[in-house]
Amino acid sequence: MSHVQAAGLPLAGLTAWQALVTVAGVAAGERVLIQAAAGGVGHLAVQIAKAHGAYVIATASGAKHGFVRGLGADEVIDYKNAEVSSQVRDVDVLLATIAGQVRDLAEVMVPGGRVVALNGADADTVQWAAQNGLRADFMLVEPDRADLEALTALAEEGRITVHIDRTFPLDQVIDAHRLGEAGRTTGKIVLIA
């Protein structure tokens, strides 16, 4: 792993790890739906879920399907050309990285399925999901040495890798932020001092 890849691992990697492992408790054989699977958190979440033996269903634009399959996704849905809820069923774990879609995707979940939302805009929807038979949580990443060591071990074993979409010098932080806000990156954006 290069220094740039190592710089891209902690925040996105811990977010994916804590959502899938700590909060959802993903297990081998479970069906996991990961939104925005080509993005910074999503591309690591696919690899973490696969490392835990899950069957991964991912959403990504059509142009990124090959990338996401290369990460290990078992199925990839083009969210631009099909309603995701019409393409999948019997999901055990939903990693909701895109705000405002939990209600629509609740119908694809198994009874008692787990929803982990990463966007604060979904706080009310998480409560609704919990009242409608799902285990639902909103989470924010926390610094955790043991989790970071677990990620490091997966990286050392070659089971996860960080894809770098683009690097920016620190004085171009505004441009980096704009690219991230556009939501069209493949992997991580890294600032270099």
PDB file of C-alpha atoms in Angstrom:
ATOM      1  CA  MET A   1       0.000   0.000   0.000  1.00  0.00           C
ATOM      2  CA  SER A   2       1.397   3.389  -0.942  1.00  0.00           C
ATOM      3  CA  HIS A   3       1.519   6.308   1.478  1.00  0.00           C
ATOM      4  CA  VAL A   4      -1.335   7.941  -0.436  1.00  0.00           C
ATOM      5  CA  GLN A   5      -3.478   4.799  -0.150  1.00  0.00           C
ATOM      6  CA  ALA A   6      -2.623   4.540   3.539  1.00  0.00           C
ATOM      7  CA  ALA A   7      -3.791   8.137   3.980  1.00  0.00           C
ATOM      8  CA  GLY A   8      -7.088   7.249   2.314  1.00  0.00           C
ATOM      9  CA  LEU A   9      -7.842   4.252   4.538  1.00  0.00           C
ATOM     10  CA  PRO A  10      -8.603   5.481   8.080  1.00  0.00           C
ATOM     11  CA  LEU A  11     -11.736   7.639   7.808  1.00  0.00           C
ATOM     12  CA  ALA A  12     -13.554   5.820   5.005  1.00  0.00           C
ATOM     13  CA  GLY A  13     -12.303   2.425   6.152  1.00  0.00           C
ATOM     14  CA  LEU A  14     -13.357   2.951   9.758  1.00  0.00           C
ATOM     15  CA  THR A  15     -16.754   4.231   8.607  1.00  0.00           C
ATOM     16  CA  ALA A  16     -17.359   1.114   6.504  1.00  0.00           C
ATOM     17  CA  TRP A  17     -15.948  -1.228   9.172  1.00  0.00           C
ATOM     18  CA  GLN A  18     -17.964   0.231  12.026  1.00  0.00           C
ATOM     19  CA  ALA A  19     -21.175   0.320   9.978  1.00  0.00           C
ATOM     20  CA  LEU A  20     -20.906  -3.255   8.747  1.00  0.00           C
ATOM     21  CA  VAL A  21     -19.008  -5.037  11.517  1.00  0.00           C
ATOM     22  CA  THR A  22     -19.618  -3.100  14.732  1.00  0.00           C
ATOM     23  CA  VAL A  23     -23.174  -1.866  14.175  1.00  0.00           C
ATOM     24  CA  ALA A  24     -24.707  -4.359  11.726  1.00  0.00           C
ATOM     25  CA  GLY A  25     -22.669  -7.391  12.762  1.00  0.00           C
ATOM     26  CA  VAL A  26     -22.497  -8.685   9.199  1.00  0.00           C
ATOM     27  CA  ALA A  27     -22.074 -12.461   8.980  1.00  0.00           C
ATOM     28  CA  ALA A  28     -21.098 -14.986   6.337  1.00  0.00           C
ATOM     29  CA  GLY A  29     -23.854 -15.747   3.870  1.00  0.00           C
ATOM     30  CA  GLU A  30     -25.868 -12.601   4.570  1.00  0.00           C
ATOM     31  CA  ARG A  31     -27.079 -10.416   1.742  1.00  0.00           C
ATOM     32  CA  VAL A  32     -25.666  -6.893   2.033  1.00  0.00           C
ATOM     33  CA  LEU A  33     -26.841  -3.956  -0.096  1.00  0.00           C
ATOM     34  CA  ILE A  34     -24.265  -1.173  -0.402  1.00  0.00           C
ATOM     35  CA  GLN A  35     -25.263   2.116  -1.982  1.00  0.00           C
ATOM     36  CA  ALA A  36     -22.696   4.176  -3.924  1.00  0.00           C
ATOM     37  CA  ALA A  37     -20.366   1.188  -3.945  1.00  0.00           C
ATOM     38  CA  ALA A  38     -17.731   2.884  -6.097  1.00  0.00           C
ATOM     39  CA  GLY A  39     -17.321   5.816  -3.713  1.00  0.00           C
ATOM     40  CA  GLY A  40     -14.867   6.379  -0.892  1.00  0.00           C
ATOM     41  CA  VAL A  41     -16.760   4.496   1.828  1.00  0.00           C
ATOM     42  CA  GLY A  42     -18.631   2.223  -0.574  1.00  0.00           C
ATOM     43  CA  HIS A  43     -15.618   0.687  -2.291  1.00  0.00           C
ATOM     44  CA  LEU A  44     -14.118  -0.253   1.068  1.00  0.00           C
ATOM     45  CA  ALA A  45     -17.482  -1.501   2.367  1.00  0.00           C
ATOM     46  CA  VAL A  46     -17.759  -3.941  -0.549  1.00  0.00           C
ATOM     47  CA  GLN A  47     -14.358  -5.404   0.309  1.00  0.00           C
ATOM     48  CA  ILE A  48     -15.056  -5.558   4.057  1.00  0.00           C
ATOM     49  CA  ALA A  49     -18.397  -7.301   3.523  1.00  0.00           C
ATOM     50  CA  LYS A  50     -16.763  -9.836   1.191  1.00  0.00           C
ATOM     51  CA  ALA A  51     -13.957 -10.404   3.723  1.00  0.00           C
ATOM     52  CA  HIS A  52     -16.705 -11.377   6.186  1.00  0.00           C
ATOM     53  CA  GLY A  53     -18.250 -13.839   3.738  1.00  0.00           C
ATOM     54  CA  ALA A  54     -21.295 -11.769   2.770  1.00  0.00           C
ATOM     55  CA  TYR A  55     -23.096 -11.798  -0.567  1.00  0.00           C
ATOM     56  CA  VAL A  56     -22.729  -8.205  -1.795  1.00  0.00           C
ATOM     57  CA  ILE A  57     -25.280  -6.345  -3.878  1.00  0.00           C
ATOM     58  CA  ALA A  58     -23.960  -2.946  -4.888  1.00  0.00           C
ATOM     59  CA  THR A  59     -25.355   0.145  -6.558  1.00  0.00           C
ATOM     60  CA  ALA A  60     -23.212   2.153  -8.957  1.00  0.00           C
ATOM     61  CA  SER A  61     -23.539   3.934 -12.266  1.00  0.00           C
ATOM     62  CA  GLY A  62     -23.169   1.690 -15.297  1.00  0.00           C
ATOM     63  CA  ALA A  63     -19.686   2.981 -16.103  1.00  0.00           C
ATOM     64  CA  LYS A  64     -18.441   1.800 -12.696  1.00  0.00           C
ATOM     65  CA  HIS A  65     -19.861  -1.727 -12.735  1.00  0.00           C
ATOM     66  CA  GLY A  66     -16.569  -3.332 -13.770  1.00  0.00           C
ATOM     67  CA  PHE A  67     -14.727  -1.543 -10.978  1.00  0.00           C
ATOM     68  CA  VAL A  68     -17.273  -2.607  -8.350  1.00  0.00           C
ATOM     69  CA  ARG A  69     -17.327  -6.215  -9.580  1.00  0.00           C
ATOM     70  CA  GLY A  70     -13.535  -6.179  -9.392  1.00  0.00           C
ATOM     71  CA  LEU A  71     -13.861  -5.319  -5.703  1.00  0.00           C
ATOM     72  CA  GLY A  72     -15.886  -8.496  -5.208  1.00  0.00           C
ATOM     73  CA  ALA A  73     -19.526  -7.423  -5.566  1.00  0.00           C
ATOM     74  CA  ASP A  74     -21.743 -10.356  -6.510  1.00  0.00           C
ATOM     75  CA  GLU A  75     -24.419  -8.177  -8.129  1.00  0.00           C
ATOM     76  CA  VAL A  76     -24.284  -4.575  -9.314  1.00  0.00           C
ATOM     77  CA  ILE A  77     -27.387  -2.485  -9.976  1.00  0.00           C
ATOM     78  CA  ASP A  78     -27.283   0.601 -12.174  1.00  0.00           C
ATOM     79  CA  TYR A  79     -29.253   3.033 -10.009  1.00  0.00           C
ATOM     80  CA  LYS A  80     -29.560   5.450 -12.948  1.00  0.00           C
ATOM     81  CA  ASN A  81     -31.442   3.004 -15.182  1.00  0.00           C
ATOM     82  CA  ALA A  82     -33.472   0.952 -12.711  1.00  0.00           C
ATOM     83  CA  GLU A  83     -35.259   1.465  -9.441  1.00  0.00           C
ATOM     84  CA  VAL A  84     -33.089  -0.383  -6.948  1.00  0.00           C
ATOM     85  CA  SER A  85     -36.073  -1.624  -4.937  1.00  0.00           C
ATOM     86  CA  SER A  86     -37.389  -3.452  -8.015  1.00  0.00           C
ATOM     87  CA  GLN A  87     -34.077  -5.242  -8.609  1.00  0.00           C
ATOM     88  CA  VAL A  88     -33.325  -6.865  -5.256  1.00  0.00           C
ATOM     89  CA  ARG A  89     -35.027  -8.777  -2.419  1.00  0.00           C
ATOM     90  CA  ASP A  90     -34.214 -10.455   0.894  1.00  0.00           C
ATOM     91  CA  VAL A  91     -31.522  -8.032   2.046  1.00  0.00           C
ATOM     92  CA  ASP A  92     -30.166  -8.643   5.549  1.00  0.00           C
ATOM     93  CA  VAL A  93     -28.059  -5.477   5.817  1.00  0.00           C
ATOM     94  CA  LEU A  94     -28.462  -2.117   4.085  1.00  0.00           C
ATOM     95  CA  LEU A  95     -25.566   0.330   4.183  1.00  0.00           C
ATOM     96  CA  ALA A  96     -27.444   3.547   3.415  1.00  0.00           C
ATOM     97  CA  THR A  97     -24.787   5.949   2.221  1.00  0.00           C
ATOM     98  CA  ILE A  98     -27.210   8.075   0.176  1.00  0.00           C
ATOM     99  CA  ALA A  99     -29.695  10.213   2.089  1.00  0.00           C
ATOM    100  CA  GLY A 100     -33.419   9.890   1.574  1.00  0.00           C
ATOM    101  CA  GLN A 101     -33.676   6.331   0.285  1.00  0.00           C
ATOM    102  CA  VAL A 102     -34.202   4.242   3.428  1.00  0.00           C
ATOM    103  CA  ARG A 103     -38.027   4.201   3.129  1.00  0.00           C
ATOM    104  CA  ASP A 104     -37.905   3.061  -0.490  1.00  0.00           C
ATOM    105  CA  LEU A 105     -35.379   0.339   0.277  1.00  0.00           C
ATOM    106  CA  ALA A 106     -37.107  -0.898   3.457  1.00  0.00           C
ATOM    107  CA  GLU A 107     -39.333  -3.090   1.289  1.00  0.00           C
ATOM    108  CA  VAL A 108     -36.336  -5.129   0.078  1.00  0.00           C
ATOM    109  CA  MET A 109     -35.264  -6.023   3.618  1.00  0.00           C
ATOM    110  CA  VAL A 110     -35.931  -9.292   5.425  1.00  0.00           C
ATOM    111  CA  PRO A 111     -37.973  -8.947   8.648  1.00  0.00           C
ATOM    112  CA  GLY A 112     -35.594  -7.748  11.346  1.00  0.00           C
ATOM    113  CA  GLY A 113     -32.997  -6.709   8.759  1.00  0.00           C
ATOM    114  CA  ARG A 114     -30.413  -4.137   9.730  1.00  0.00           C
ATOM    115  CA  VAL A 115     -30.180  -0.636   8.282  1.00  0.00           C
ATOM    116  CA  VAL A 116     -27.141   1.520   8.968  1.00  0.00           C
ATOM    117  CA  ALA A 117     -27.540   5.099   7.761  1.00  0.00           C
ATOM    118  CA  LEU A 118     -24.525   7.364   7.432  1.00  0.00           C
ATOM    119  CA  ASN A 119     -26.281  10.619   6.585  1.00  0.00           C
ATOM    120  CA  GLY A 120     -27.787  12.803   9.302  1.00  0.00           C
ATOM    121  CA  ALA A 121     -30.667  13.664   6.985  1.00  0.00           C
ATOM    122  CA  ASP A 122     -31.899  10.090   7.539  1.00  0.00           C
ATOM    123  CA  ALA A 123     -32.300  10.429  11.332  1.00  0.00           C
ATOM    124  CA  ASP A 124     -36.129  10.531  11.181  1.00  0.00           C
ATOM    125  CA  THR A 125     -36.246   7.751   8.612  1.00  0.00           C
ATOM    126  CA  VAL A 126     -34.065   5.559  10.814  1.00  0.00           C
ATOM    127  CA  GLN A 127     -36.625   5.960  13.585  1.00  0.00           C
ATOM    128  CA  TRP A 128     -39.416   5.090  11.126  1.00  0.00           C
ATOM    129  CA  ALA A 129     -37.540   1.947  10.001  1.00  0.00           C
ATOM    130  CA  ALA A 130     -37.058   0.851  13.613  1.00  0.00           C
ATOM    131  CA  GLN A 131     -40.797   1.240  14.206  1.00  0.00           C
ATOM    132  CA  ASN A 132     -41.499  -0.888  11.119  1.00  0.00           C
ATOM    133  CA  GLY A 133     -39.707  -4.103  12.014  1.00  0.00           C
ATOM    134  CA  LEU A 134     -36.131  -3.283  11.067  1.00  0.00           C
ATOM    135  CA  ARG A 135     -33.125  -2.775  13.272  1.00  0.00           C
ATOM    136  CA  ALA A 136     -32.039   0.682  12.217  1.00  0.00           C
ATOM    137  CA  ASP A 137     -29.154   2.858  13.337  1.00  0.00           C
ATOM    138  CA  PHE A 138     -27.641   6.161  12.352  1.00  0.00           C
ATOM    139  CA  MET A 139     -23.924   6.197  12.985  1.00  0.00           C
ATOM    140  CA  LEU A 140     -20.973   8.509  12.946  1.00  0.00           C
ATOM    141  CA  VAL A 141     -17.469   7.092  12.728  1.00  0.00           C
ATOM    142  CA  GLU A 142     -15.425   7.010  15.924  1.00  0.00           C
ATOM    143  CA  PRO A 143     -11.647   6.775  16.240  1.00  0.00           C
ATOM    144  CA  ASP A 144     -10.803   3.222  17.279  1.00  0.00           C
ATOM    145  CA  ARG A 145      -7.363   1.661  17.353  1.00  0.00           C
ATOM    146  CA  ALA A 146      -8.595  -1.960  17.335  1.00  0.00           C
ATOM    147  CA  ASP A 147     -10.784  -1.315  14.290  1.00  0.00           C
ATOM    148  CA  LEU A 148      -7.914   0.389  12.482  1.00  0.00           C
ATOM    149  CA  GLU A 149      -5.658  -2.567  13.283  1.00  0.00           C
ATOM    150  CA  ALA A 150      -8.297  -4.936  11.860  1.00  0.00           C
ATOM    151  CA  LEU A 151      -8.393  -2.867   8.655  1.00  0.00           C
ATOM    152  CA  THR A 152      -4.610  -2.874   8.505  1.00  0.00           C
ATOM    153  CA  ALA A 153      -4.585  -6.658   8.823  1.00  0.00           C
ATOM    154  CA  LEU A 154      -7.034  -6.980   5.904  1.00  0.00           C
ATOM    155  CA  ALA A 155      -4.844  -4.652   3.830  1.00  0.00           C
ATOM    156  CA  GLU A 156      -1.695  -6.593   4.692  1.00  0.00           C
ATOM    157  CA  GLU A 157      -3.460  -9.826   3.673  1.00  0.00           C
ATOM    158  CA  GLY A 158      -4.407  -8.216   0.341  1.00  0.00           C
ATOM    159  CA  ARG A 159      -8.125  -8.492   1.128  1.00  0.00           C
ATOM    160  CA  ILE A 160      -8.785  -4.751   0.868  1.00  0.00           C
ATOM    161  CA  THR A 161      -7.143  -2.026  -1.118  1.00  0.00           C
ATOM    162  CA  VAL A 162      -7.772   1.693  -1.310  1.00  0.00           C
ATOM    163  CA  HIS A 163      -8.457   3.048  -4.773  1.00  0.00           C
ATOM    164  CA  ILE A 164      -7.384   6.674  -5.200  1.00  0.00           C
ATOM    165  CA  ASP A 165      -9.579   8.665  -7.565  1.00  0.00           C
ATOM    166  CA  ARG A 166      -7.468  11.789  -7.416  1.00  0.00           C
ATOM    167  CA  THR A 167      -4.964  13.650  -5.267  1.00  0.00           C
ATOM    168  CA  PHE A 168      -4.872  17.397  -4.687  1.00  0.00           C
ATOM    169  CA  PRO A 169      -2.224  19.627  -3.158  1.00  0.00           C
ATOM    170  CA  LEU A 170      -3.407  21.169   0.099  1.00  0.00           C
ATOM    171  CA  ASP A 171      -3.796  24.601  -1.488  1.00  0.00           C
ATOM    172  CA  GLN A 172      -6.488  23.124  -3.789  1.00  0.00           C
ATOM    173  CA  VAL A 173      -8.695  21.895  -0.968  1.00  0.00           C
ATOM    174  CA  ILE A 174     -11.673  23.809  -2.380  1.00  0.00           C
ATOM    175  CA  ASP A 175     -11.400  21.938  -5.690  1.00  0.00           C
ATOM    176  CA  ALA A 176     -11.103  18.630  -3.823  1.00  0.00           C
ATOM    177  CA  HIS A 177     -14.187  19.453  -1.777  1.00  0.00           C
ATOM    178  CA  ARG A 178     -16.176  20.353  -4.881  1.00  0.00           C
ATOM    179  CA  LEU A 179     -15.225  17.047  -6.508  1.00  0.00           C
ATOM    180  CA  GLY A 180     -16.301  15.158  -3.402  1.00  0.00           C
ATOM    181  CA  GLU A 181     -19.598  17.038  -3.202  1.00  0.00           C
ATOM    182  CA  ALA A 182     -20.387  16.049  -6.784  1.00  0.00           C
ATOM    183  CA  GLY A 183     -20.633  12.429  -5.622  1.00  0.00           C
ATOM    184  CA  ARG A 184     -19.042  11.010  -8.749  1.00  0.00           C
ATOM    185  CA  THR A 185     -15.675   9.806  -7.500  1.00  0.00           C
ATOM    186  CA  THR A 186     -14.330   6.308  -7.840  1.00  0.00           C
ATOM    187  CA  GLY A 187     -12.625   5.584  -4.548  1.00  0.00           C
ATOM    188  CA  LYS A 188     -10.968   8.216  -2.404  1.00  0.00           C
ATOM    189  CA  ILE A 189      -9.823  11.802  -2.831  1.00  0.00           C
ATOM    190  CA  VAL A 190      -6.605  12.529  -0.931  1.00  0.00           C
ATOM    191  CA  LEU A 191      -5.030  15.864  -0.033  1.00  0.00           C
ATOM    192  CA  ILE A 192      -1.239  16.016  -0.111  1.00  0.00           C
ATOM    193  CA  ALA A 193       0.645  18.571   1.962  1.00  0.00           C
TER     194      ALA A 193
END
